[in-house]
Backbone as XML, in Angstrom:
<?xml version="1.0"?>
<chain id="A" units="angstrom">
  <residue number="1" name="UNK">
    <atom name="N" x="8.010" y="21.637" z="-16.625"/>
    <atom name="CA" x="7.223" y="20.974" z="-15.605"/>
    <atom name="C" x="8.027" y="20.984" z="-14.312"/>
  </residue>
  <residue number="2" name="UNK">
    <atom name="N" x="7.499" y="21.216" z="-13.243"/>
    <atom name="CA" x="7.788" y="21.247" z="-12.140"/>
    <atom name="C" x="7.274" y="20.423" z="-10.944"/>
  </residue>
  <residue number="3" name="UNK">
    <atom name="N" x="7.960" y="18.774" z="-10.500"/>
    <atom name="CA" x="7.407" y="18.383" z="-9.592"/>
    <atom name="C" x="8.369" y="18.948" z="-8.025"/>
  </residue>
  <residue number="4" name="UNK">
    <atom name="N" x="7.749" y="18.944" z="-7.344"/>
    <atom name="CA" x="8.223" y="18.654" z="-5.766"/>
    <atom name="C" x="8.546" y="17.286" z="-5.564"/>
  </residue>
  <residue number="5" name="UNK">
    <atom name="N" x="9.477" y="16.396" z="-5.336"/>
    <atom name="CA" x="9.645" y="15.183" z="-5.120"/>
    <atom name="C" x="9.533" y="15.346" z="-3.232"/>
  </residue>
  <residue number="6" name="UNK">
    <atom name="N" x="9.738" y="15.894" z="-2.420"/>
    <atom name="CA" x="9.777" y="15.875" z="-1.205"/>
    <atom name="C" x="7.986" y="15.134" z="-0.721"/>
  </residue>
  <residue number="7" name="UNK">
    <atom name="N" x="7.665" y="15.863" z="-1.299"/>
    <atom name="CA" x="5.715" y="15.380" z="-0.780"/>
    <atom name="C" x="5.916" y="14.434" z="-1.647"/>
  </residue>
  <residue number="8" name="UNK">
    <atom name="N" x="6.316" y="13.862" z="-2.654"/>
    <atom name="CA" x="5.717" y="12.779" z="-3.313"/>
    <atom name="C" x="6.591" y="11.703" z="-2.923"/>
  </residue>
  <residue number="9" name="UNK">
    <atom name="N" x="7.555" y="11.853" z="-2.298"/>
    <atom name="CA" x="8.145" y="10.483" z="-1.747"/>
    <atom name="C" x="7.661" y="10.437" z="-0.106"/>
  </residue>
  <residue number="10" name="UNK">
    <atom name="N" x="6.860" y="11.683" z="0.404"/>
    <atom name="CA" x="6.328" y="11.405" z="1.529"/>
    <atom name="C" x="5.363" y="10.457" z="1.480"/>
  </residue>
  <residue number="11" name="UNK">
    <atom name="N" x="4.279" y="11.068" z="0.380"/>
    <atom name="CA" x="3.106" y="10.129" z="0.065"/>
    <atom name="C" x="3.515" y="8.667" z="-0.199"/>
  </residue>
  <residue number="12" name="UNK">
    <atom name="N" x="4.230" y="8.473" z="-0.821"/>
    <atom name="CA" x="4.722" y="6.718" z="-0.935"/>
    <atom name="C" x="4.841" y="6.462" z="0.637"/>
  </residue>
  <residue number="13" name="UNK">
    <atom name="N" x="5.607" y="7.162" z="1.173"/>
    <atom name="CA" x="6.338" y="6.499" z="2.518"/>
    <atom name="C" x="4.294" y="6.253" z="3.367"/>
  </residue>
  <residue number="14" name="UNK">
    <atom name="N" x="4.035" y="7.198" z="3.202"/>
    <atom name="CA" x="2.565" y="7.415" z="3.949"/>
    <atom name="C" x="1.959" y="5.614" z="3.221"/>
  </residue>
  <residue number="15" name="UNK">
    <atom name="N" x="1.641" y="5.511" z="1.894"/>
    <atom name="CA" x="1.192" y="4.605" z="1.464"/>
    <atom name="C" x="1.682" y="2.948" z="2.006"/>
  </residue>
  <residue number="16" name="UNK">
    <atom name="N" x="3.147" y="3.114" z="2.144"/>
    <atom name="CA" x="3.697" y="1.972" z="2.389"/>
    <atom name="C" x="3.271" y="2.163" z="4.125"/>
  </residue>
  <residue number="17" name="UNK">
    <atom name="N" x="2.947" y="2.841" z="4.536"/>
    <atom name="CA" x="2.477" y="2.607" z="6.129"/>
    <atom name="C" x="1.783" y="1.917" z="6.179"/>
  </residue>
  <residue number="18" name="UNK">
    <atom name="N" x="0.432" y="2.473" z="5.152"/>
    <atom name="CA" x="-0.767" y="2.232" z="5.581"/>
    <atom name="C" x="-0.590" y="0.445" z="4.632"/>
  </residue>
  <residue number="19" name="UNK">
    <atom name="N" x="-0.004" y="0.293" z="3.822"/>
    <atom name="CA" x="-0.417" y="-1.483" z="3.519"/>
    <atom name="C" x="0.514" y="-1.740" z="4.692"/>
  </residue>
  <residue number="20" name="UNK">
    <atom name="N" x="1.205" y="-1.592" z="5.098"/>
    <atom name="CA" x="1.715" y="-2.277" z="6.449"/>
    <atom name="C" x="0.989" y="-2.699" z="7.323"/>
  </residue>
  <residue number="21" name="UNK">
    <atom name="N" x="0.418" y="-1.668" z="8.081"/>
    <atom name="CA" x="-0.786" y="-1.645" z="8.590"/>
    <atom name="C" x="-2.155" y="-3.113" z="8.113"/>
  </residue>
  <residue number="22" name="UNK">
    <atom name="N" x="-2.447" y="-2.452" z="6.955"/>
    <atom name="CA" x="-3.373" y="-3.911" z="6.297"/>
    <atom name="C" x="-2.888" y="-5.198" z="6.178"/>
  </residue>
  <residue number="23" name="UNK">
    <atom name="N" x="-1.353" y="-5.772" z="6.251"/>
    <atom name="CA" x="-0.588" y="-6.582" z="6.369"/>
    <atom name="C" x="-0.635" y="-6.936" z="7.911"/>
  </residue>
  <residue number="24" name="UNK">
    <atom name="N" x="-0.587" y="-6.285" z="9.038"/>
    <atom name="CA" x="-0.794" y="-6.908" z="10.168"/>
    <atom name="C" x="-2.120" y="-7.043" z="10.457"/>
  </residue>
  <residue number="25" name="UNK">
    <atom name="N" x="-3.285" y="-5.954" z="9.953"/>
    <atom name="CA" x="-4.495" y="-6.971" z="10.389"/>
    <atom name="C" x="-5.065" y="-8.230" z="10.055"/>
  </residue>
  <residue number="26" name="UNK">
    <atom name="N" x="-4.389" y="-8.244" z="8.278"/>
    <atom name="CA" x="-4.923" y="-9.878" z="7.963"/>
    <atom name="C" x="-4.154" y="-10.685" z="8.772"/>
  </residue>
  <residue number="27" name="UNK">
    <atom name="N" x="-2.725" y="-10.558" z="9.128"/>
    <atom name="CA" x="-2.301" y="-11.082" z="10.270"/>
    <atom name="C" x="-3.456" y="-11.664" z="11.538"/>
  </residue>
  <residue number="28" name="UNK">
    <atom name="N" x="-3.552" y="-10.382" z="12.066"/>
    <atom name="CA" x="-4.022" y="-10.448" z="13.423"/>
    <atom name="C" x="-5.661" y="-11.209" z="12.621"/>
  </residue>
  <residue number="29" name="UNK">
    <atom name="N" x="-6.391" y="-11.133" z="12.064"/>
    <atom name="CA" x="-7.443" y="-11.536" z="11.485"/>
    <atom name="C" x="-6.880" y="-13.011" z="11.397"/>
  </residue>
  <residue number="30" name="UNK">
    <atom name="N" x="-5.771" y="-13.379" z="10.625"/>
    <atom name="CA" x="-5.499" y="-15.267" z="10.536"/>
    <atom name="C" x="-5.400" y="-16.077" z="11.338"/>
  </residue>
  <residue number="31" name="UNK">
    <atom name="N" x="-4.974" y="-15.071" z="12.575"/>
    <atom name="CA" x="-4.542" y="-16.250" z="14.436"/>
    <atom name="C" x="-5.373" y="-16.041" z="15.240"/>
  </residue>
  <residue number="32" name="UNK">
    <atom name="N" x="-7.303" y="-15.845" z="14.182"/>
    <atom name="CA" x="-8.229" y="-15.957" z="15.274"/>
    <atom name="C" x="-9.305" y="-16.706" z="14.245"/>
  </residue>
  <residue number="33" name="UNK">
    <atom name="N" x="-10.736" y="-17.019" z="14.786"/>
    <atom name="CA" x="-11.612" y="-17.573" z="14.248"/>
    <atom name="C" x="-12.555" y="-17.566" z="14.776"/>
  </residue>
  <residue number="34" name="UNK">
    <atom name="N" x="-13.703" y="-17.453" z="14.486"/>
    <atom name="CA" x="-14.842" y="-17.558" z="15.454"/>
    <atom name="C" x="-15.273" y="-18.755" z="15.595"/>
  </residue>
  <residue number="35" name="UNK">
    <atom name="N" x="-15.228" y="-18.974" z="17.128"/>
    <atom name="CA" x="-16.275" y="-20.449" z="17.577"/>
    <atom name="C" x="-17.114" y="-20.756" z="17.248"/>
  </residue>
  <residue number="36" name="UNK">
    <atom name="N" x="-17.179" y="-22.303" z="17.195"/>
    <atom name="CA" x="-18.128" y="-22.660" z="16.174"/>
    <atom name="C" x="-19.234" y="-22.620" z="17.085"/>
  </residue>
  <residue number="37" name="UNK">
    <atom name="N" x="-19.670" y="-22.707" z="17.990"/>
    <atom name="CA" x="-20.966" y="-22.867" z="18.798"/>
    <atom name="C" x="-21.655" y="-21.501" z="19.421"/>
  </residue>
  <residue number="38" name="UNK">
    <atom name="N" x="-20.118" y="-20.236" z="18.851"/>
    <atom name="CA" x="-20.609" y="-18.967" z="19.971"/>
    <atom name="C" x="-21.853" y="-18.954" z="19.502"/>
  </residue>
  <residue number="39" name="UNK">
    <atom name="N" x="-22.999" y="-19.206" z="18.526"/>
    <atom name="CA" x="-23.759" y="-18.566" z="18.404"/>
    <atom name="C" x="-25.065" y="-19.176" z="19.022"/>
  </residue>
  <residue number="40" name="UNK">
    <atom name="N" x="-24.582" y="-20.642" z="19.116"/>
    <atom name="CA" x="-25.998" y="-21.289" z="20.190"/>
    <atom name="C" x="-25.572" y="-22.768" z="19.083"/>
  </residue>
  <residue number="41" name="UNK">
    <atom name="N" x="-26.091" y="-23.607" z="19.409"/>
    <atom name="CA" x="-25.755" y="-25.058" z="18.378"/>
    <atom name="C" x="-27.436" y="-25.845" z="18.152"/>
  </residue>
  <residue number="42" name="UNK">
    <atom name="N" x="-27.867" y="-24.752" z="16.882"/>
    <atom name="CA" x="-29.410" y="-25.081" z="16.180"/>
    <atom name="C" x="-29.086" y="-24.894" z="14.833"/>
  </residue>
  <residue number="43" name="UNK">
    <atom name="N" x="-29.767" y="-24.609" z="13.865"/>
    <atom name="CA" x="-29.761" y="-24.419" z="12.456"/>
    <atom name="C" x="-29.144" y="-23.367" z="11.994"/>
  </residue>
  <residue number="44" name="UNK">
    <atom name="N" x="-30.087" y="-22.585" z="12.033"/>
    <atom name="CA" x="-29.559" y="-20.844" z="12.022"/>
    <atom name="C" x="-28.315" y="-20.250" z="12.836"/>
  </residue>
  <residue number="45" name="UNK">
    <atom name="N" x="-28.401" y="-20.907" z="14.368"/>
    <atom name="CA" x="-27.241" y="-20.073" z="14.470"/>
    <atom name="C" x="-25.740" y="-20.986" z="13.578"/>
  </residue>
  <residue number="46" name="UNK">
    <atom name="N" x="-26.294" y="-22.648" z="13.320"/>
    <atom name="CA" x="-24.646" y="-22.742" z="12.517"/>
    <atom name="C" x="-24.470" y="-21.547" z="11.372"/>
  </residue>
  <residue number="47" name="UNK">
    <atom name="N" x="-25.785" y="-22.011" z="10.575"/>
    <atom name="CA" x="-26.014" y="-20.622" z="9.021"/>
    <atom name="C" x="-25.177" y="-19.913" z="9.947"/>
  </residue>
  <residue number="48" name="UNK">
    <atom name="N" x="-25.370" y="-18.919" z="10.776"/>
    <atom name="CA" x="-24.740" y="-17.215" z="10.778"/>
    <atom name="C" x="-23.345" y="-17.379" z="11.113"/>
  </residue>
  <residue number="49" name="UNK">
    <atom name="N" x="-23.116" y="-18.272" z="11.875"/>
    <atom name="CA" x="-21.332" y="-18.753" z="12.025"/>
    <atom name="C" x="-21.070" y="-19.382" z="10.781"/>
  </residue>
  <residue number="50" name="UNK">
    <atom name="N" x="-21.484" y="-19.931" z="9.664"/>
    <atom name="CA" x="-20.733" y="-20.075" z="8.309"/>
    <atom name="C" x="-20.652" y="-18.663" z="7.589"/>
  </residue>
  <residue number="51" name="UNK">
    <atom name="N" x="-21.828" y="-17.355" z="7.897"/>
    <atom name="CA" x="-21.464" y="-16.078" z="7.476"/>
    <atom name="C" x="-20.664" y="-15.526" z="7.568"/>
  </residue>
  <residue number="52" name="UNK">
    <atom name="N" x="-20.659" y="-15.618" z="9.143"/>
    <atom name="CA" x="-19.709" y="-14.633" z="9.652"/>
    <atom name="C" x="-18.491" y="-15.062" z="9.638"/>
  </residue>
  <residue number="53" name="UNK">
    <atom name="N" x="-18.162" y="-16.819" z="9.398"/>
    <atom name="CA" x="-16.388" y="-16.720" z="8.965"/>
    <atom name="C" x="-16.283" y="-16.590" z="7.946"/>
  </residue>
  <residue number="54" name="UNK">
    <atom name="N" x="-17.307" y="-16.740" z="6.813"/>
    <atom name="CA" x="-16.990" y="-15.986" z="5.427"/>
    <atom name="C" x="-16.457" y="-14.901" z="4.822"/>
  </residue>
  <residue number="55" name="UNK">
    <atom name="N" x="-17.500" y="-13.914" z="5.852"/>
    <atom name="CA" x="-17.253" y="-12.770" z="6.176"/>
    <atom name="C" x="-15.814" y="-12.305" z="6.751"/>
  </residue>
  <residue number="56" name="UNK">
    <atom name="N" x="-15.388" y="-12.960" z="7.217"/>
    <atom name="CA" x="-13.819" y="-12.886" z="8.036"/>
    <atom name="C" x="-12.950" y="-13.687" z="7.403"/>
  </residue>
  <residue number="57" name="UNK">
    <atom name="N" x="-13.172" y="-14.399" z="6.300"/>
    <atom name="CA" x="-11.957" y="-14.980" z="5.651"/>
    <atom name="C" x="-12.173" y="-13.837" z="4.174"/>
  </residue>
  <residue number="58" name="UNK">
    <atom name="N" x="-13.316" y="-13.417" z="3.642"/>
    <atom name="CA" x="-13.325" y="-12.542" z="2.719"/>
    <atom name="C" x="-12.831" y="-11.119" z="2.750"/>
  </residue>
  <residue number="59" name="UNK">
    <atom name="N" x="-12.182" y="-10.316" z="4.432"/>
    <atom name="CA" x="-12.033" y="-9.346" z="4.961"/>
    <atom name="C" x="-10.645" y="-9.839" z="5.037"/>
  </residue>
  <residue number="60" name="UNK">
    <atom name="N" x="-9.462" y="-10.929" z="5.755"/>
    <atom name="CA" x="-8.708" y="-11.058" z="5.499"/>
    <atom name="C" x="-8.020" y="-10.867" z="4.235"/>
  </residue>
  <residue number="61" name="UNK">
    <atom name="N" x="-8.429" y="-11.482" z="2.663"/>
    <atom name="CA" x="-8.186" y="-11.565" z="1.711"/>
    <atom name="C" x="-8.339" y="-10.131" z="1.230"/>
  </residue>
  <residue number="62" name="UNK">
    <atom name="N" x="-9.567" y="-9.564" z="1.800"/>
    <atom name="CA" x="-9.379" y="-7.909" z="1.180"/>
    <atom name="C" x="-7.706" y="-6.653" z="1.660"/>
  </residue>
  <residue number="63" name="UNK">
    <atom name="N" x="-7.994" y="-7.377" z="2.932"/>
    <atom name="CA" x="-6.540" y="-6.602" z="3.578"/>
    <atom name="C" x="-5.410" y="-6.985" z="2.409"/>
  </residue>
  <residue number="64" name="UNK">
    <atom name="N" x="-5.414" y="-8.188" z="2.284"/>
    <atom name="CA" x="-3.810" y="-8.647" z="1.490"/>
    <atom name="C" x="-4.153" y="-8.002" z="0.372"/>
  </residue>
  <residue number="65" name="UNK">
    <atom name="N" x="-4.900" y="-8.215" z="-0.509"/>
    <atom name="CA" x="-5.157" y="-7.343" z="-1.760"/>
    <atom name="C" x="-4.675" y="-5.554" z="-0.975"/>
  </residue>
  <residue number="66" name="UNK">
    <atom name="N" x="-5.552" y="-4.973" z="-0.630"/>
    <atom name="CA" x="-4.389" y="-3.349" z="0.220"/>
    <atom name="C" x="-3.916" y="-3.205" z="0.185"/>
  </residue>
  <residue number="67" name="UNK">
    <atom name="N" x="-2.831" y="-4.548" z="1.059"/>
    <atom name="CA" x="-1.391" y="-4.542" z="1.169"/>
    <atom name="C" x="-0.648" y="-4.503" z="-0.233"/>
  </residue>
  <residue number="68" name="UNK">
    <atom name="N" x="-1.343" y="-5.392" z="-1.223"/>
    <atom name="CA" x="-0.295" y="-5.522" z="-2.339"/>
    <atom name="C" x="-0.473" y="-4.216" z="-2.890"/>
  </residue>
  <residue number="69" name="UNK">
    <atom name="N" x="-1.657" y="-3.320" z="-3.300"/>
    <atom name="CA" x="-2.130" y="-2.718" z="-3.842"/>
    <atom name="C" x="-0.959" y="-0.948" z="-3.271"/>
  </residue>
  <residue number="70" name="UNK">
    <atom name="N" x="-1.247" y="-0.884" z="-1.780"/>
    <atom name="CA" x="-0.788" y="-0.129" z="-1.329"/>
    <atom name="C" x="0.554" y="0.277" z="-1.258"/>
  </residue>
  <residue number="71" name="UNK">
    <atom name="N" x="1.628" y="-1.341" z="-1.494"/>
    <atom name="CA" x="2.855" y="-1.513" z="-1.184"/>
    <atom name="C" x="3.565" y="-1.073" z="-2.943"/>
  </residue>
  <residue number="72" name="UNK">
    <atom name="N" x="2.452" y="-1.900" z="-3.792"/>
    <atom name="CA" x="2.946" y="-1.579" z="-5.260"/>
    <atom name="C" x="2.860" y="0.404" z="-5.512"/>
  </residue>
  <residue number="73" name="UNK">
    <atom name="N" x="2.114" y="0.794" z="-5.156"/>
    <atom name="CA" x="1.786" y="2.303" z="-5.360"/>
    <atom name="C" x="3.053" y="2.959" z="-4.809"/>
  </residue>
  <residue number="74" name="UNK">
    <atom name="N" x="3.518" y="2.748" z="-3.478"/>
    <atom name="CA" x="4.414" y="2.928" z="-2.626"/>
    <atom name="C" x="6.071" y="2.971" z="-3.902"/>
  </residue>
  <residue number="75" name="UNK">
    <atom name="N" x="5.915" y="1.797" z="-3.994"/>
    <atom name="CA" x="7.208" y="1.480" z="-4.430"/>
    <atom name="C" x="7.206" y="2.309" z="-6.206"/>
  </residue>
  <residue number="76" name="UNK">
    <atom name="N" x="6.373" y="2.440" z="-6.725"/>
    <atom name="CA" x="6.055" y="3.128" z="-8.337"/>
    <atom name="C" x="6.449" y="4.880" z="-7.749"/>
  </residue>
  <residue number="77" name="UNK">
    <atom name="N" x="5.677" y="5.235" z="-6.645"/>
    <atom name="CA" x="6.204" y="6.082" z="-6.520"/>
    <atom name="C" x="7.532" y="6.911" z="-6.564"/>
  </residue>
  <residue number="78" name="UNK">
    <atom name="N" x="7.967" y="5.720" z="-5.537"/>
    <atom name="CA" x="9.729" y="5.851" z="-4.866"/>
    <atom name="C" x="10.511" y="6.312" z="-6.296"/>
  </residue>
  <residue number="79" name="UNK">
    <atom name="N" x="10.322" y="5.360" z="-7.080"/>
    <atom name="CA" x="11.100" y="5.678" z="-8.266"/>
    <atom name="C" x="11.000" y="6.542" z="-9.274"/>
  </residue>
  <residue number="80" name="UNK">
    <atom name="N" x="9.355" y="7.148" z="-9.198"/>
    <atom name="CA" x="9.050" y="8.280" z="-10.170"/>
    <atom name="C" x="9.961" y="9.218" z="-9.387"/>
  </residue>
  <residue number="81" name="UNK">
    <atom name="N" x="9.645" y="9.502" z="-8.104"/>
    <atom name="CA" x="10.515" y="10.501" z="-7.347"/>
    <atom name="C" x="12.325" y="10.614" z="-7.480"/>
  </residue>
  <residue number="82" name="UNK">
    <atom name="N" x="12.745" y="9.500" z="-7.794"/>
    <atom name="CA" x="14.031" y="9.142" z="-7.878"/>
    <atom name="C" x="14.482" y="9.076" z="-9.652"/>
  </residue>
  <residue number="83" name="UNK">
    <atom name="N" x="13.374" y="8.900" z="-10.451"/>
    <atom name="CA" x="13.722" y="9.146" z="-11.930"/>
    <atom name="C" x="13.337" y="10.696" z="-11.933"/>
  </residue>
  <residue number="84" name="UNK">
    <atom name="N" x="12.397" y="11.750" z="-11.258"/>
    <atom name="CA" x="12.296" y="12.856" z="-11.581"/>
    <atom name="C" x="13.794" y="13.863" z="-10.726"/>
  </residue>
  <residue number="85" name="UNK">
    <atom name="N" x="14.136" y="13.490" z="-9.798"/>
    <atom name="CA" x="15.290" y="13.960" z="-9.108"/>
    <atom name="C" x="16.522" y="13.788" z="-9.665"/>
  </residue>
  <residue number="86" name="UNK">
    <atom name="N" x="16.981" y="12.347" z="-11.317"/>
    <atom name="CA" x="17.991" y="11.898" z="-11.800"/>
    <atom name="C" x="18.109" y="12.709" z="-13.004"/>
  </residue>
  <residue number="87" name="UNK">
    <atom name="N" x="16.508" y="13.394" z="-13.758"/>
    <atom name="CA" x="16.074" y="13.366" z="-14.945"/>
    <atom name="C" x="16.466" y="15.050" z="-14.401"/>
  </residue>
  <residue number="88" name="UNK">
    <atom name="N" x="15.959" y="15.789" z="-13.330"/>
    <atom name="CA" x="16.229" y="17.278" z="-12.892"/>
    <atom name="C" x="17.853" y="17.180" z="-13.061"/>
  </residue>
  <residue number="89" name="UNK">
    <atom name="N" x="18.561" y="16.074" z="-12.485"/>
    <atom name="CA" x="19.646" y="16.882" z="-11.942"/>
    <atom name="C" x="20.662" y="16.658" z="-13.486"/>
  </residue>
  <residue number="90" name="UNK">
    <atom name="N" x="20.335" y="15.490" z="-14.449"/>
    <atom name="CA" x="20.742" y="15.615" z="-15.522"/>
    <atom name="C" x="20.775" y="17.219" z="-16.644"/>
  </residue>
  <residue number="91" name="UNK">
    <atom name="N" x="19.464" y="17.119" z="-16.353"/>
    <atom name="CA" x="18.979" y="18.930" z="-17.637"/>
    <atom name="C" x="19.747" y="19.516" z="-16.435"/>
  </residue>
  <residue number="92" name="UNK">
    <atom name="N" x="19.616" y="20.136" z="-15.147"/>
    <atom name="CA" x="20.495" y="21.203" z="-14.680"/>
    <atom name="C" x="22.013" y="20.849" z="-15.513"/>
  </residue>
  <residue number="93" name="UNK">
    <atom name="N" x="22.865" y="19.614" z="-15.384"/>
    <atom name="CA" x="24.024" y="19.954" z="-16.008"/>
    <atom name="C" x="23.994" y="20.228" z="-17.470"/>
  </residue>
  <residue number="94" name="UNK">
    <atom name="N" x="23.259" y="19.871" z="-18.054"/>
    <atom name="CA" x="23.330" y="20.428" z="-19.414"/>
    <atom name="C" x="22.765" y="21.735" z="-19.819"/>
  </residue>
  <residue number="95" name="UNK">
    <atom name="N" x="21.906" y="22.400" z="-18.865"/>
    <atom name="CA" x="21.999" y="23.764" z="-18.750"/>
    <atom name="C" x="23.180" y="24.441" z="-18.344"/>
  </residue>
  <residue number="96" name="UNK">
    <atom name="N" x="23.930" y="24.255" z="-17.792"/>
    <atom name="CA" x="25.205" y="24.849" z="-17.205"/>
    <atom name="C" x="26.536" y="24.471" z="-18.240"/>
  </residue>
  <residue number="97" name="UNK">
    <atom name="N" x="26.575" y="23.552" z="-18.713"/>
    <atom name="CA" x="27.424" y="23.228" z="-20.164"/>
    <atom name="C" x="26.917" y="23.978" z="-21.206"/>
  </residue>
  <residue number="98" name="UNK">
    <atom name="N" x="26.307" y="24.183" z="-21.313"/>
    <atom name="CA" x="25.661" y="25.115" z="-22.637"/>
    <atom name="C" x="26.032" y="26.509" z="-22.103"/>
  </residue>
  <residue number="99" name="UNK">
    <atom name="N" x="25.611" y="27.193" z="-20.814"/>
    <atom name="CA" x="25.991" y="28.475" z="-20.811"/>
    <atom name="C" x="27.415" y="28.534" z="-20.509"/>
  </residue>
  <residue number="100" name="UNK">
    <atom name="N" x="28.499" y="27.314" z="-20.242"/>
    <atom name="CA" x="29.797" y="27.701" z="-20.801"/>
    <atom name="C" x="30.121" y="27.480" z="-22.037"/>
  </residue>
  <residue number="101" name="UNK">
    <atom name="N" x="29.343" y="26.769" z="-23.263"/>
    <atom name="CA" x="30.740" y="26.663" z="-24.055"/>
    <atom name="C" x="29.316" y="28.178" z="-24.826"/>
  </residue>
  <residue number="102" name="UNK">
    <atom name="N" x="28.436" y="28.899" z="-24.746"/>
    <atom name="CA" x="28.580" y="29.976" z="-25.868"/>
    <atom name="C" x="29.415" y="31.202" z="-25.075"/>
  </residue>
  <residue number="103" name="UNK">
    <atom name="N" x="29.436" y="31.254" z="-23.450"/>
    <atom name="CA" x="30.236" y="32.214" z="-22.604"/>
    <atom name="C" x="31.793" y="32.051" z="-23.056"/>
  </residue>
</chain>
């Protein structure tokens, strides 16, 4: 079997960007809120301002889930790449011990 570890520890690094990324928008999503009156102060418009921060506290919570999701993938990677680069460079020396002791 033959992996490339170069692209596959890119892809982690790529992955851990992107939950980074989803980590500052639930950020930037937590140090805002929508006004309670933007929508007019009657029935319906409270209803659509209880939606729409639903909607924006359920979109926060999706980012952090990303983040964990994205950051765990990231990091499983790192180490497949780093157990397949330990596990290569092990068999190379025991290929090279073997063709000295029958040489």
């Amino acid at each position: 079997m033959e992996v490339n570890t170069p692209p596959l520890a890119a892809g982690g690094s790529l992955c851990r960007d992107a939950g980074d990324s989803a980590r500052k928008a639930a950020e930037e999503l937590a140090g805002t809120a929508v006004a309670s009156k933007i929508f007019g102060d009657f029935a319906e418009a409270n209803q659509f301002h209880a939606t729409v921060s639903t909607a924006h506290q359920n979109h926060q919570q999706q980012l952090h889930g990303h983040h964990a999701t994205l950051t765990g993938v990231s990091d499983k990677v790192a180490k497949a790449a780093q157990l397949f680069t330990a596990t290569d460079g092990c068999e190379a020396d025991a290929i090279k011990s073997a063709g000295t002791d029958i040489g």
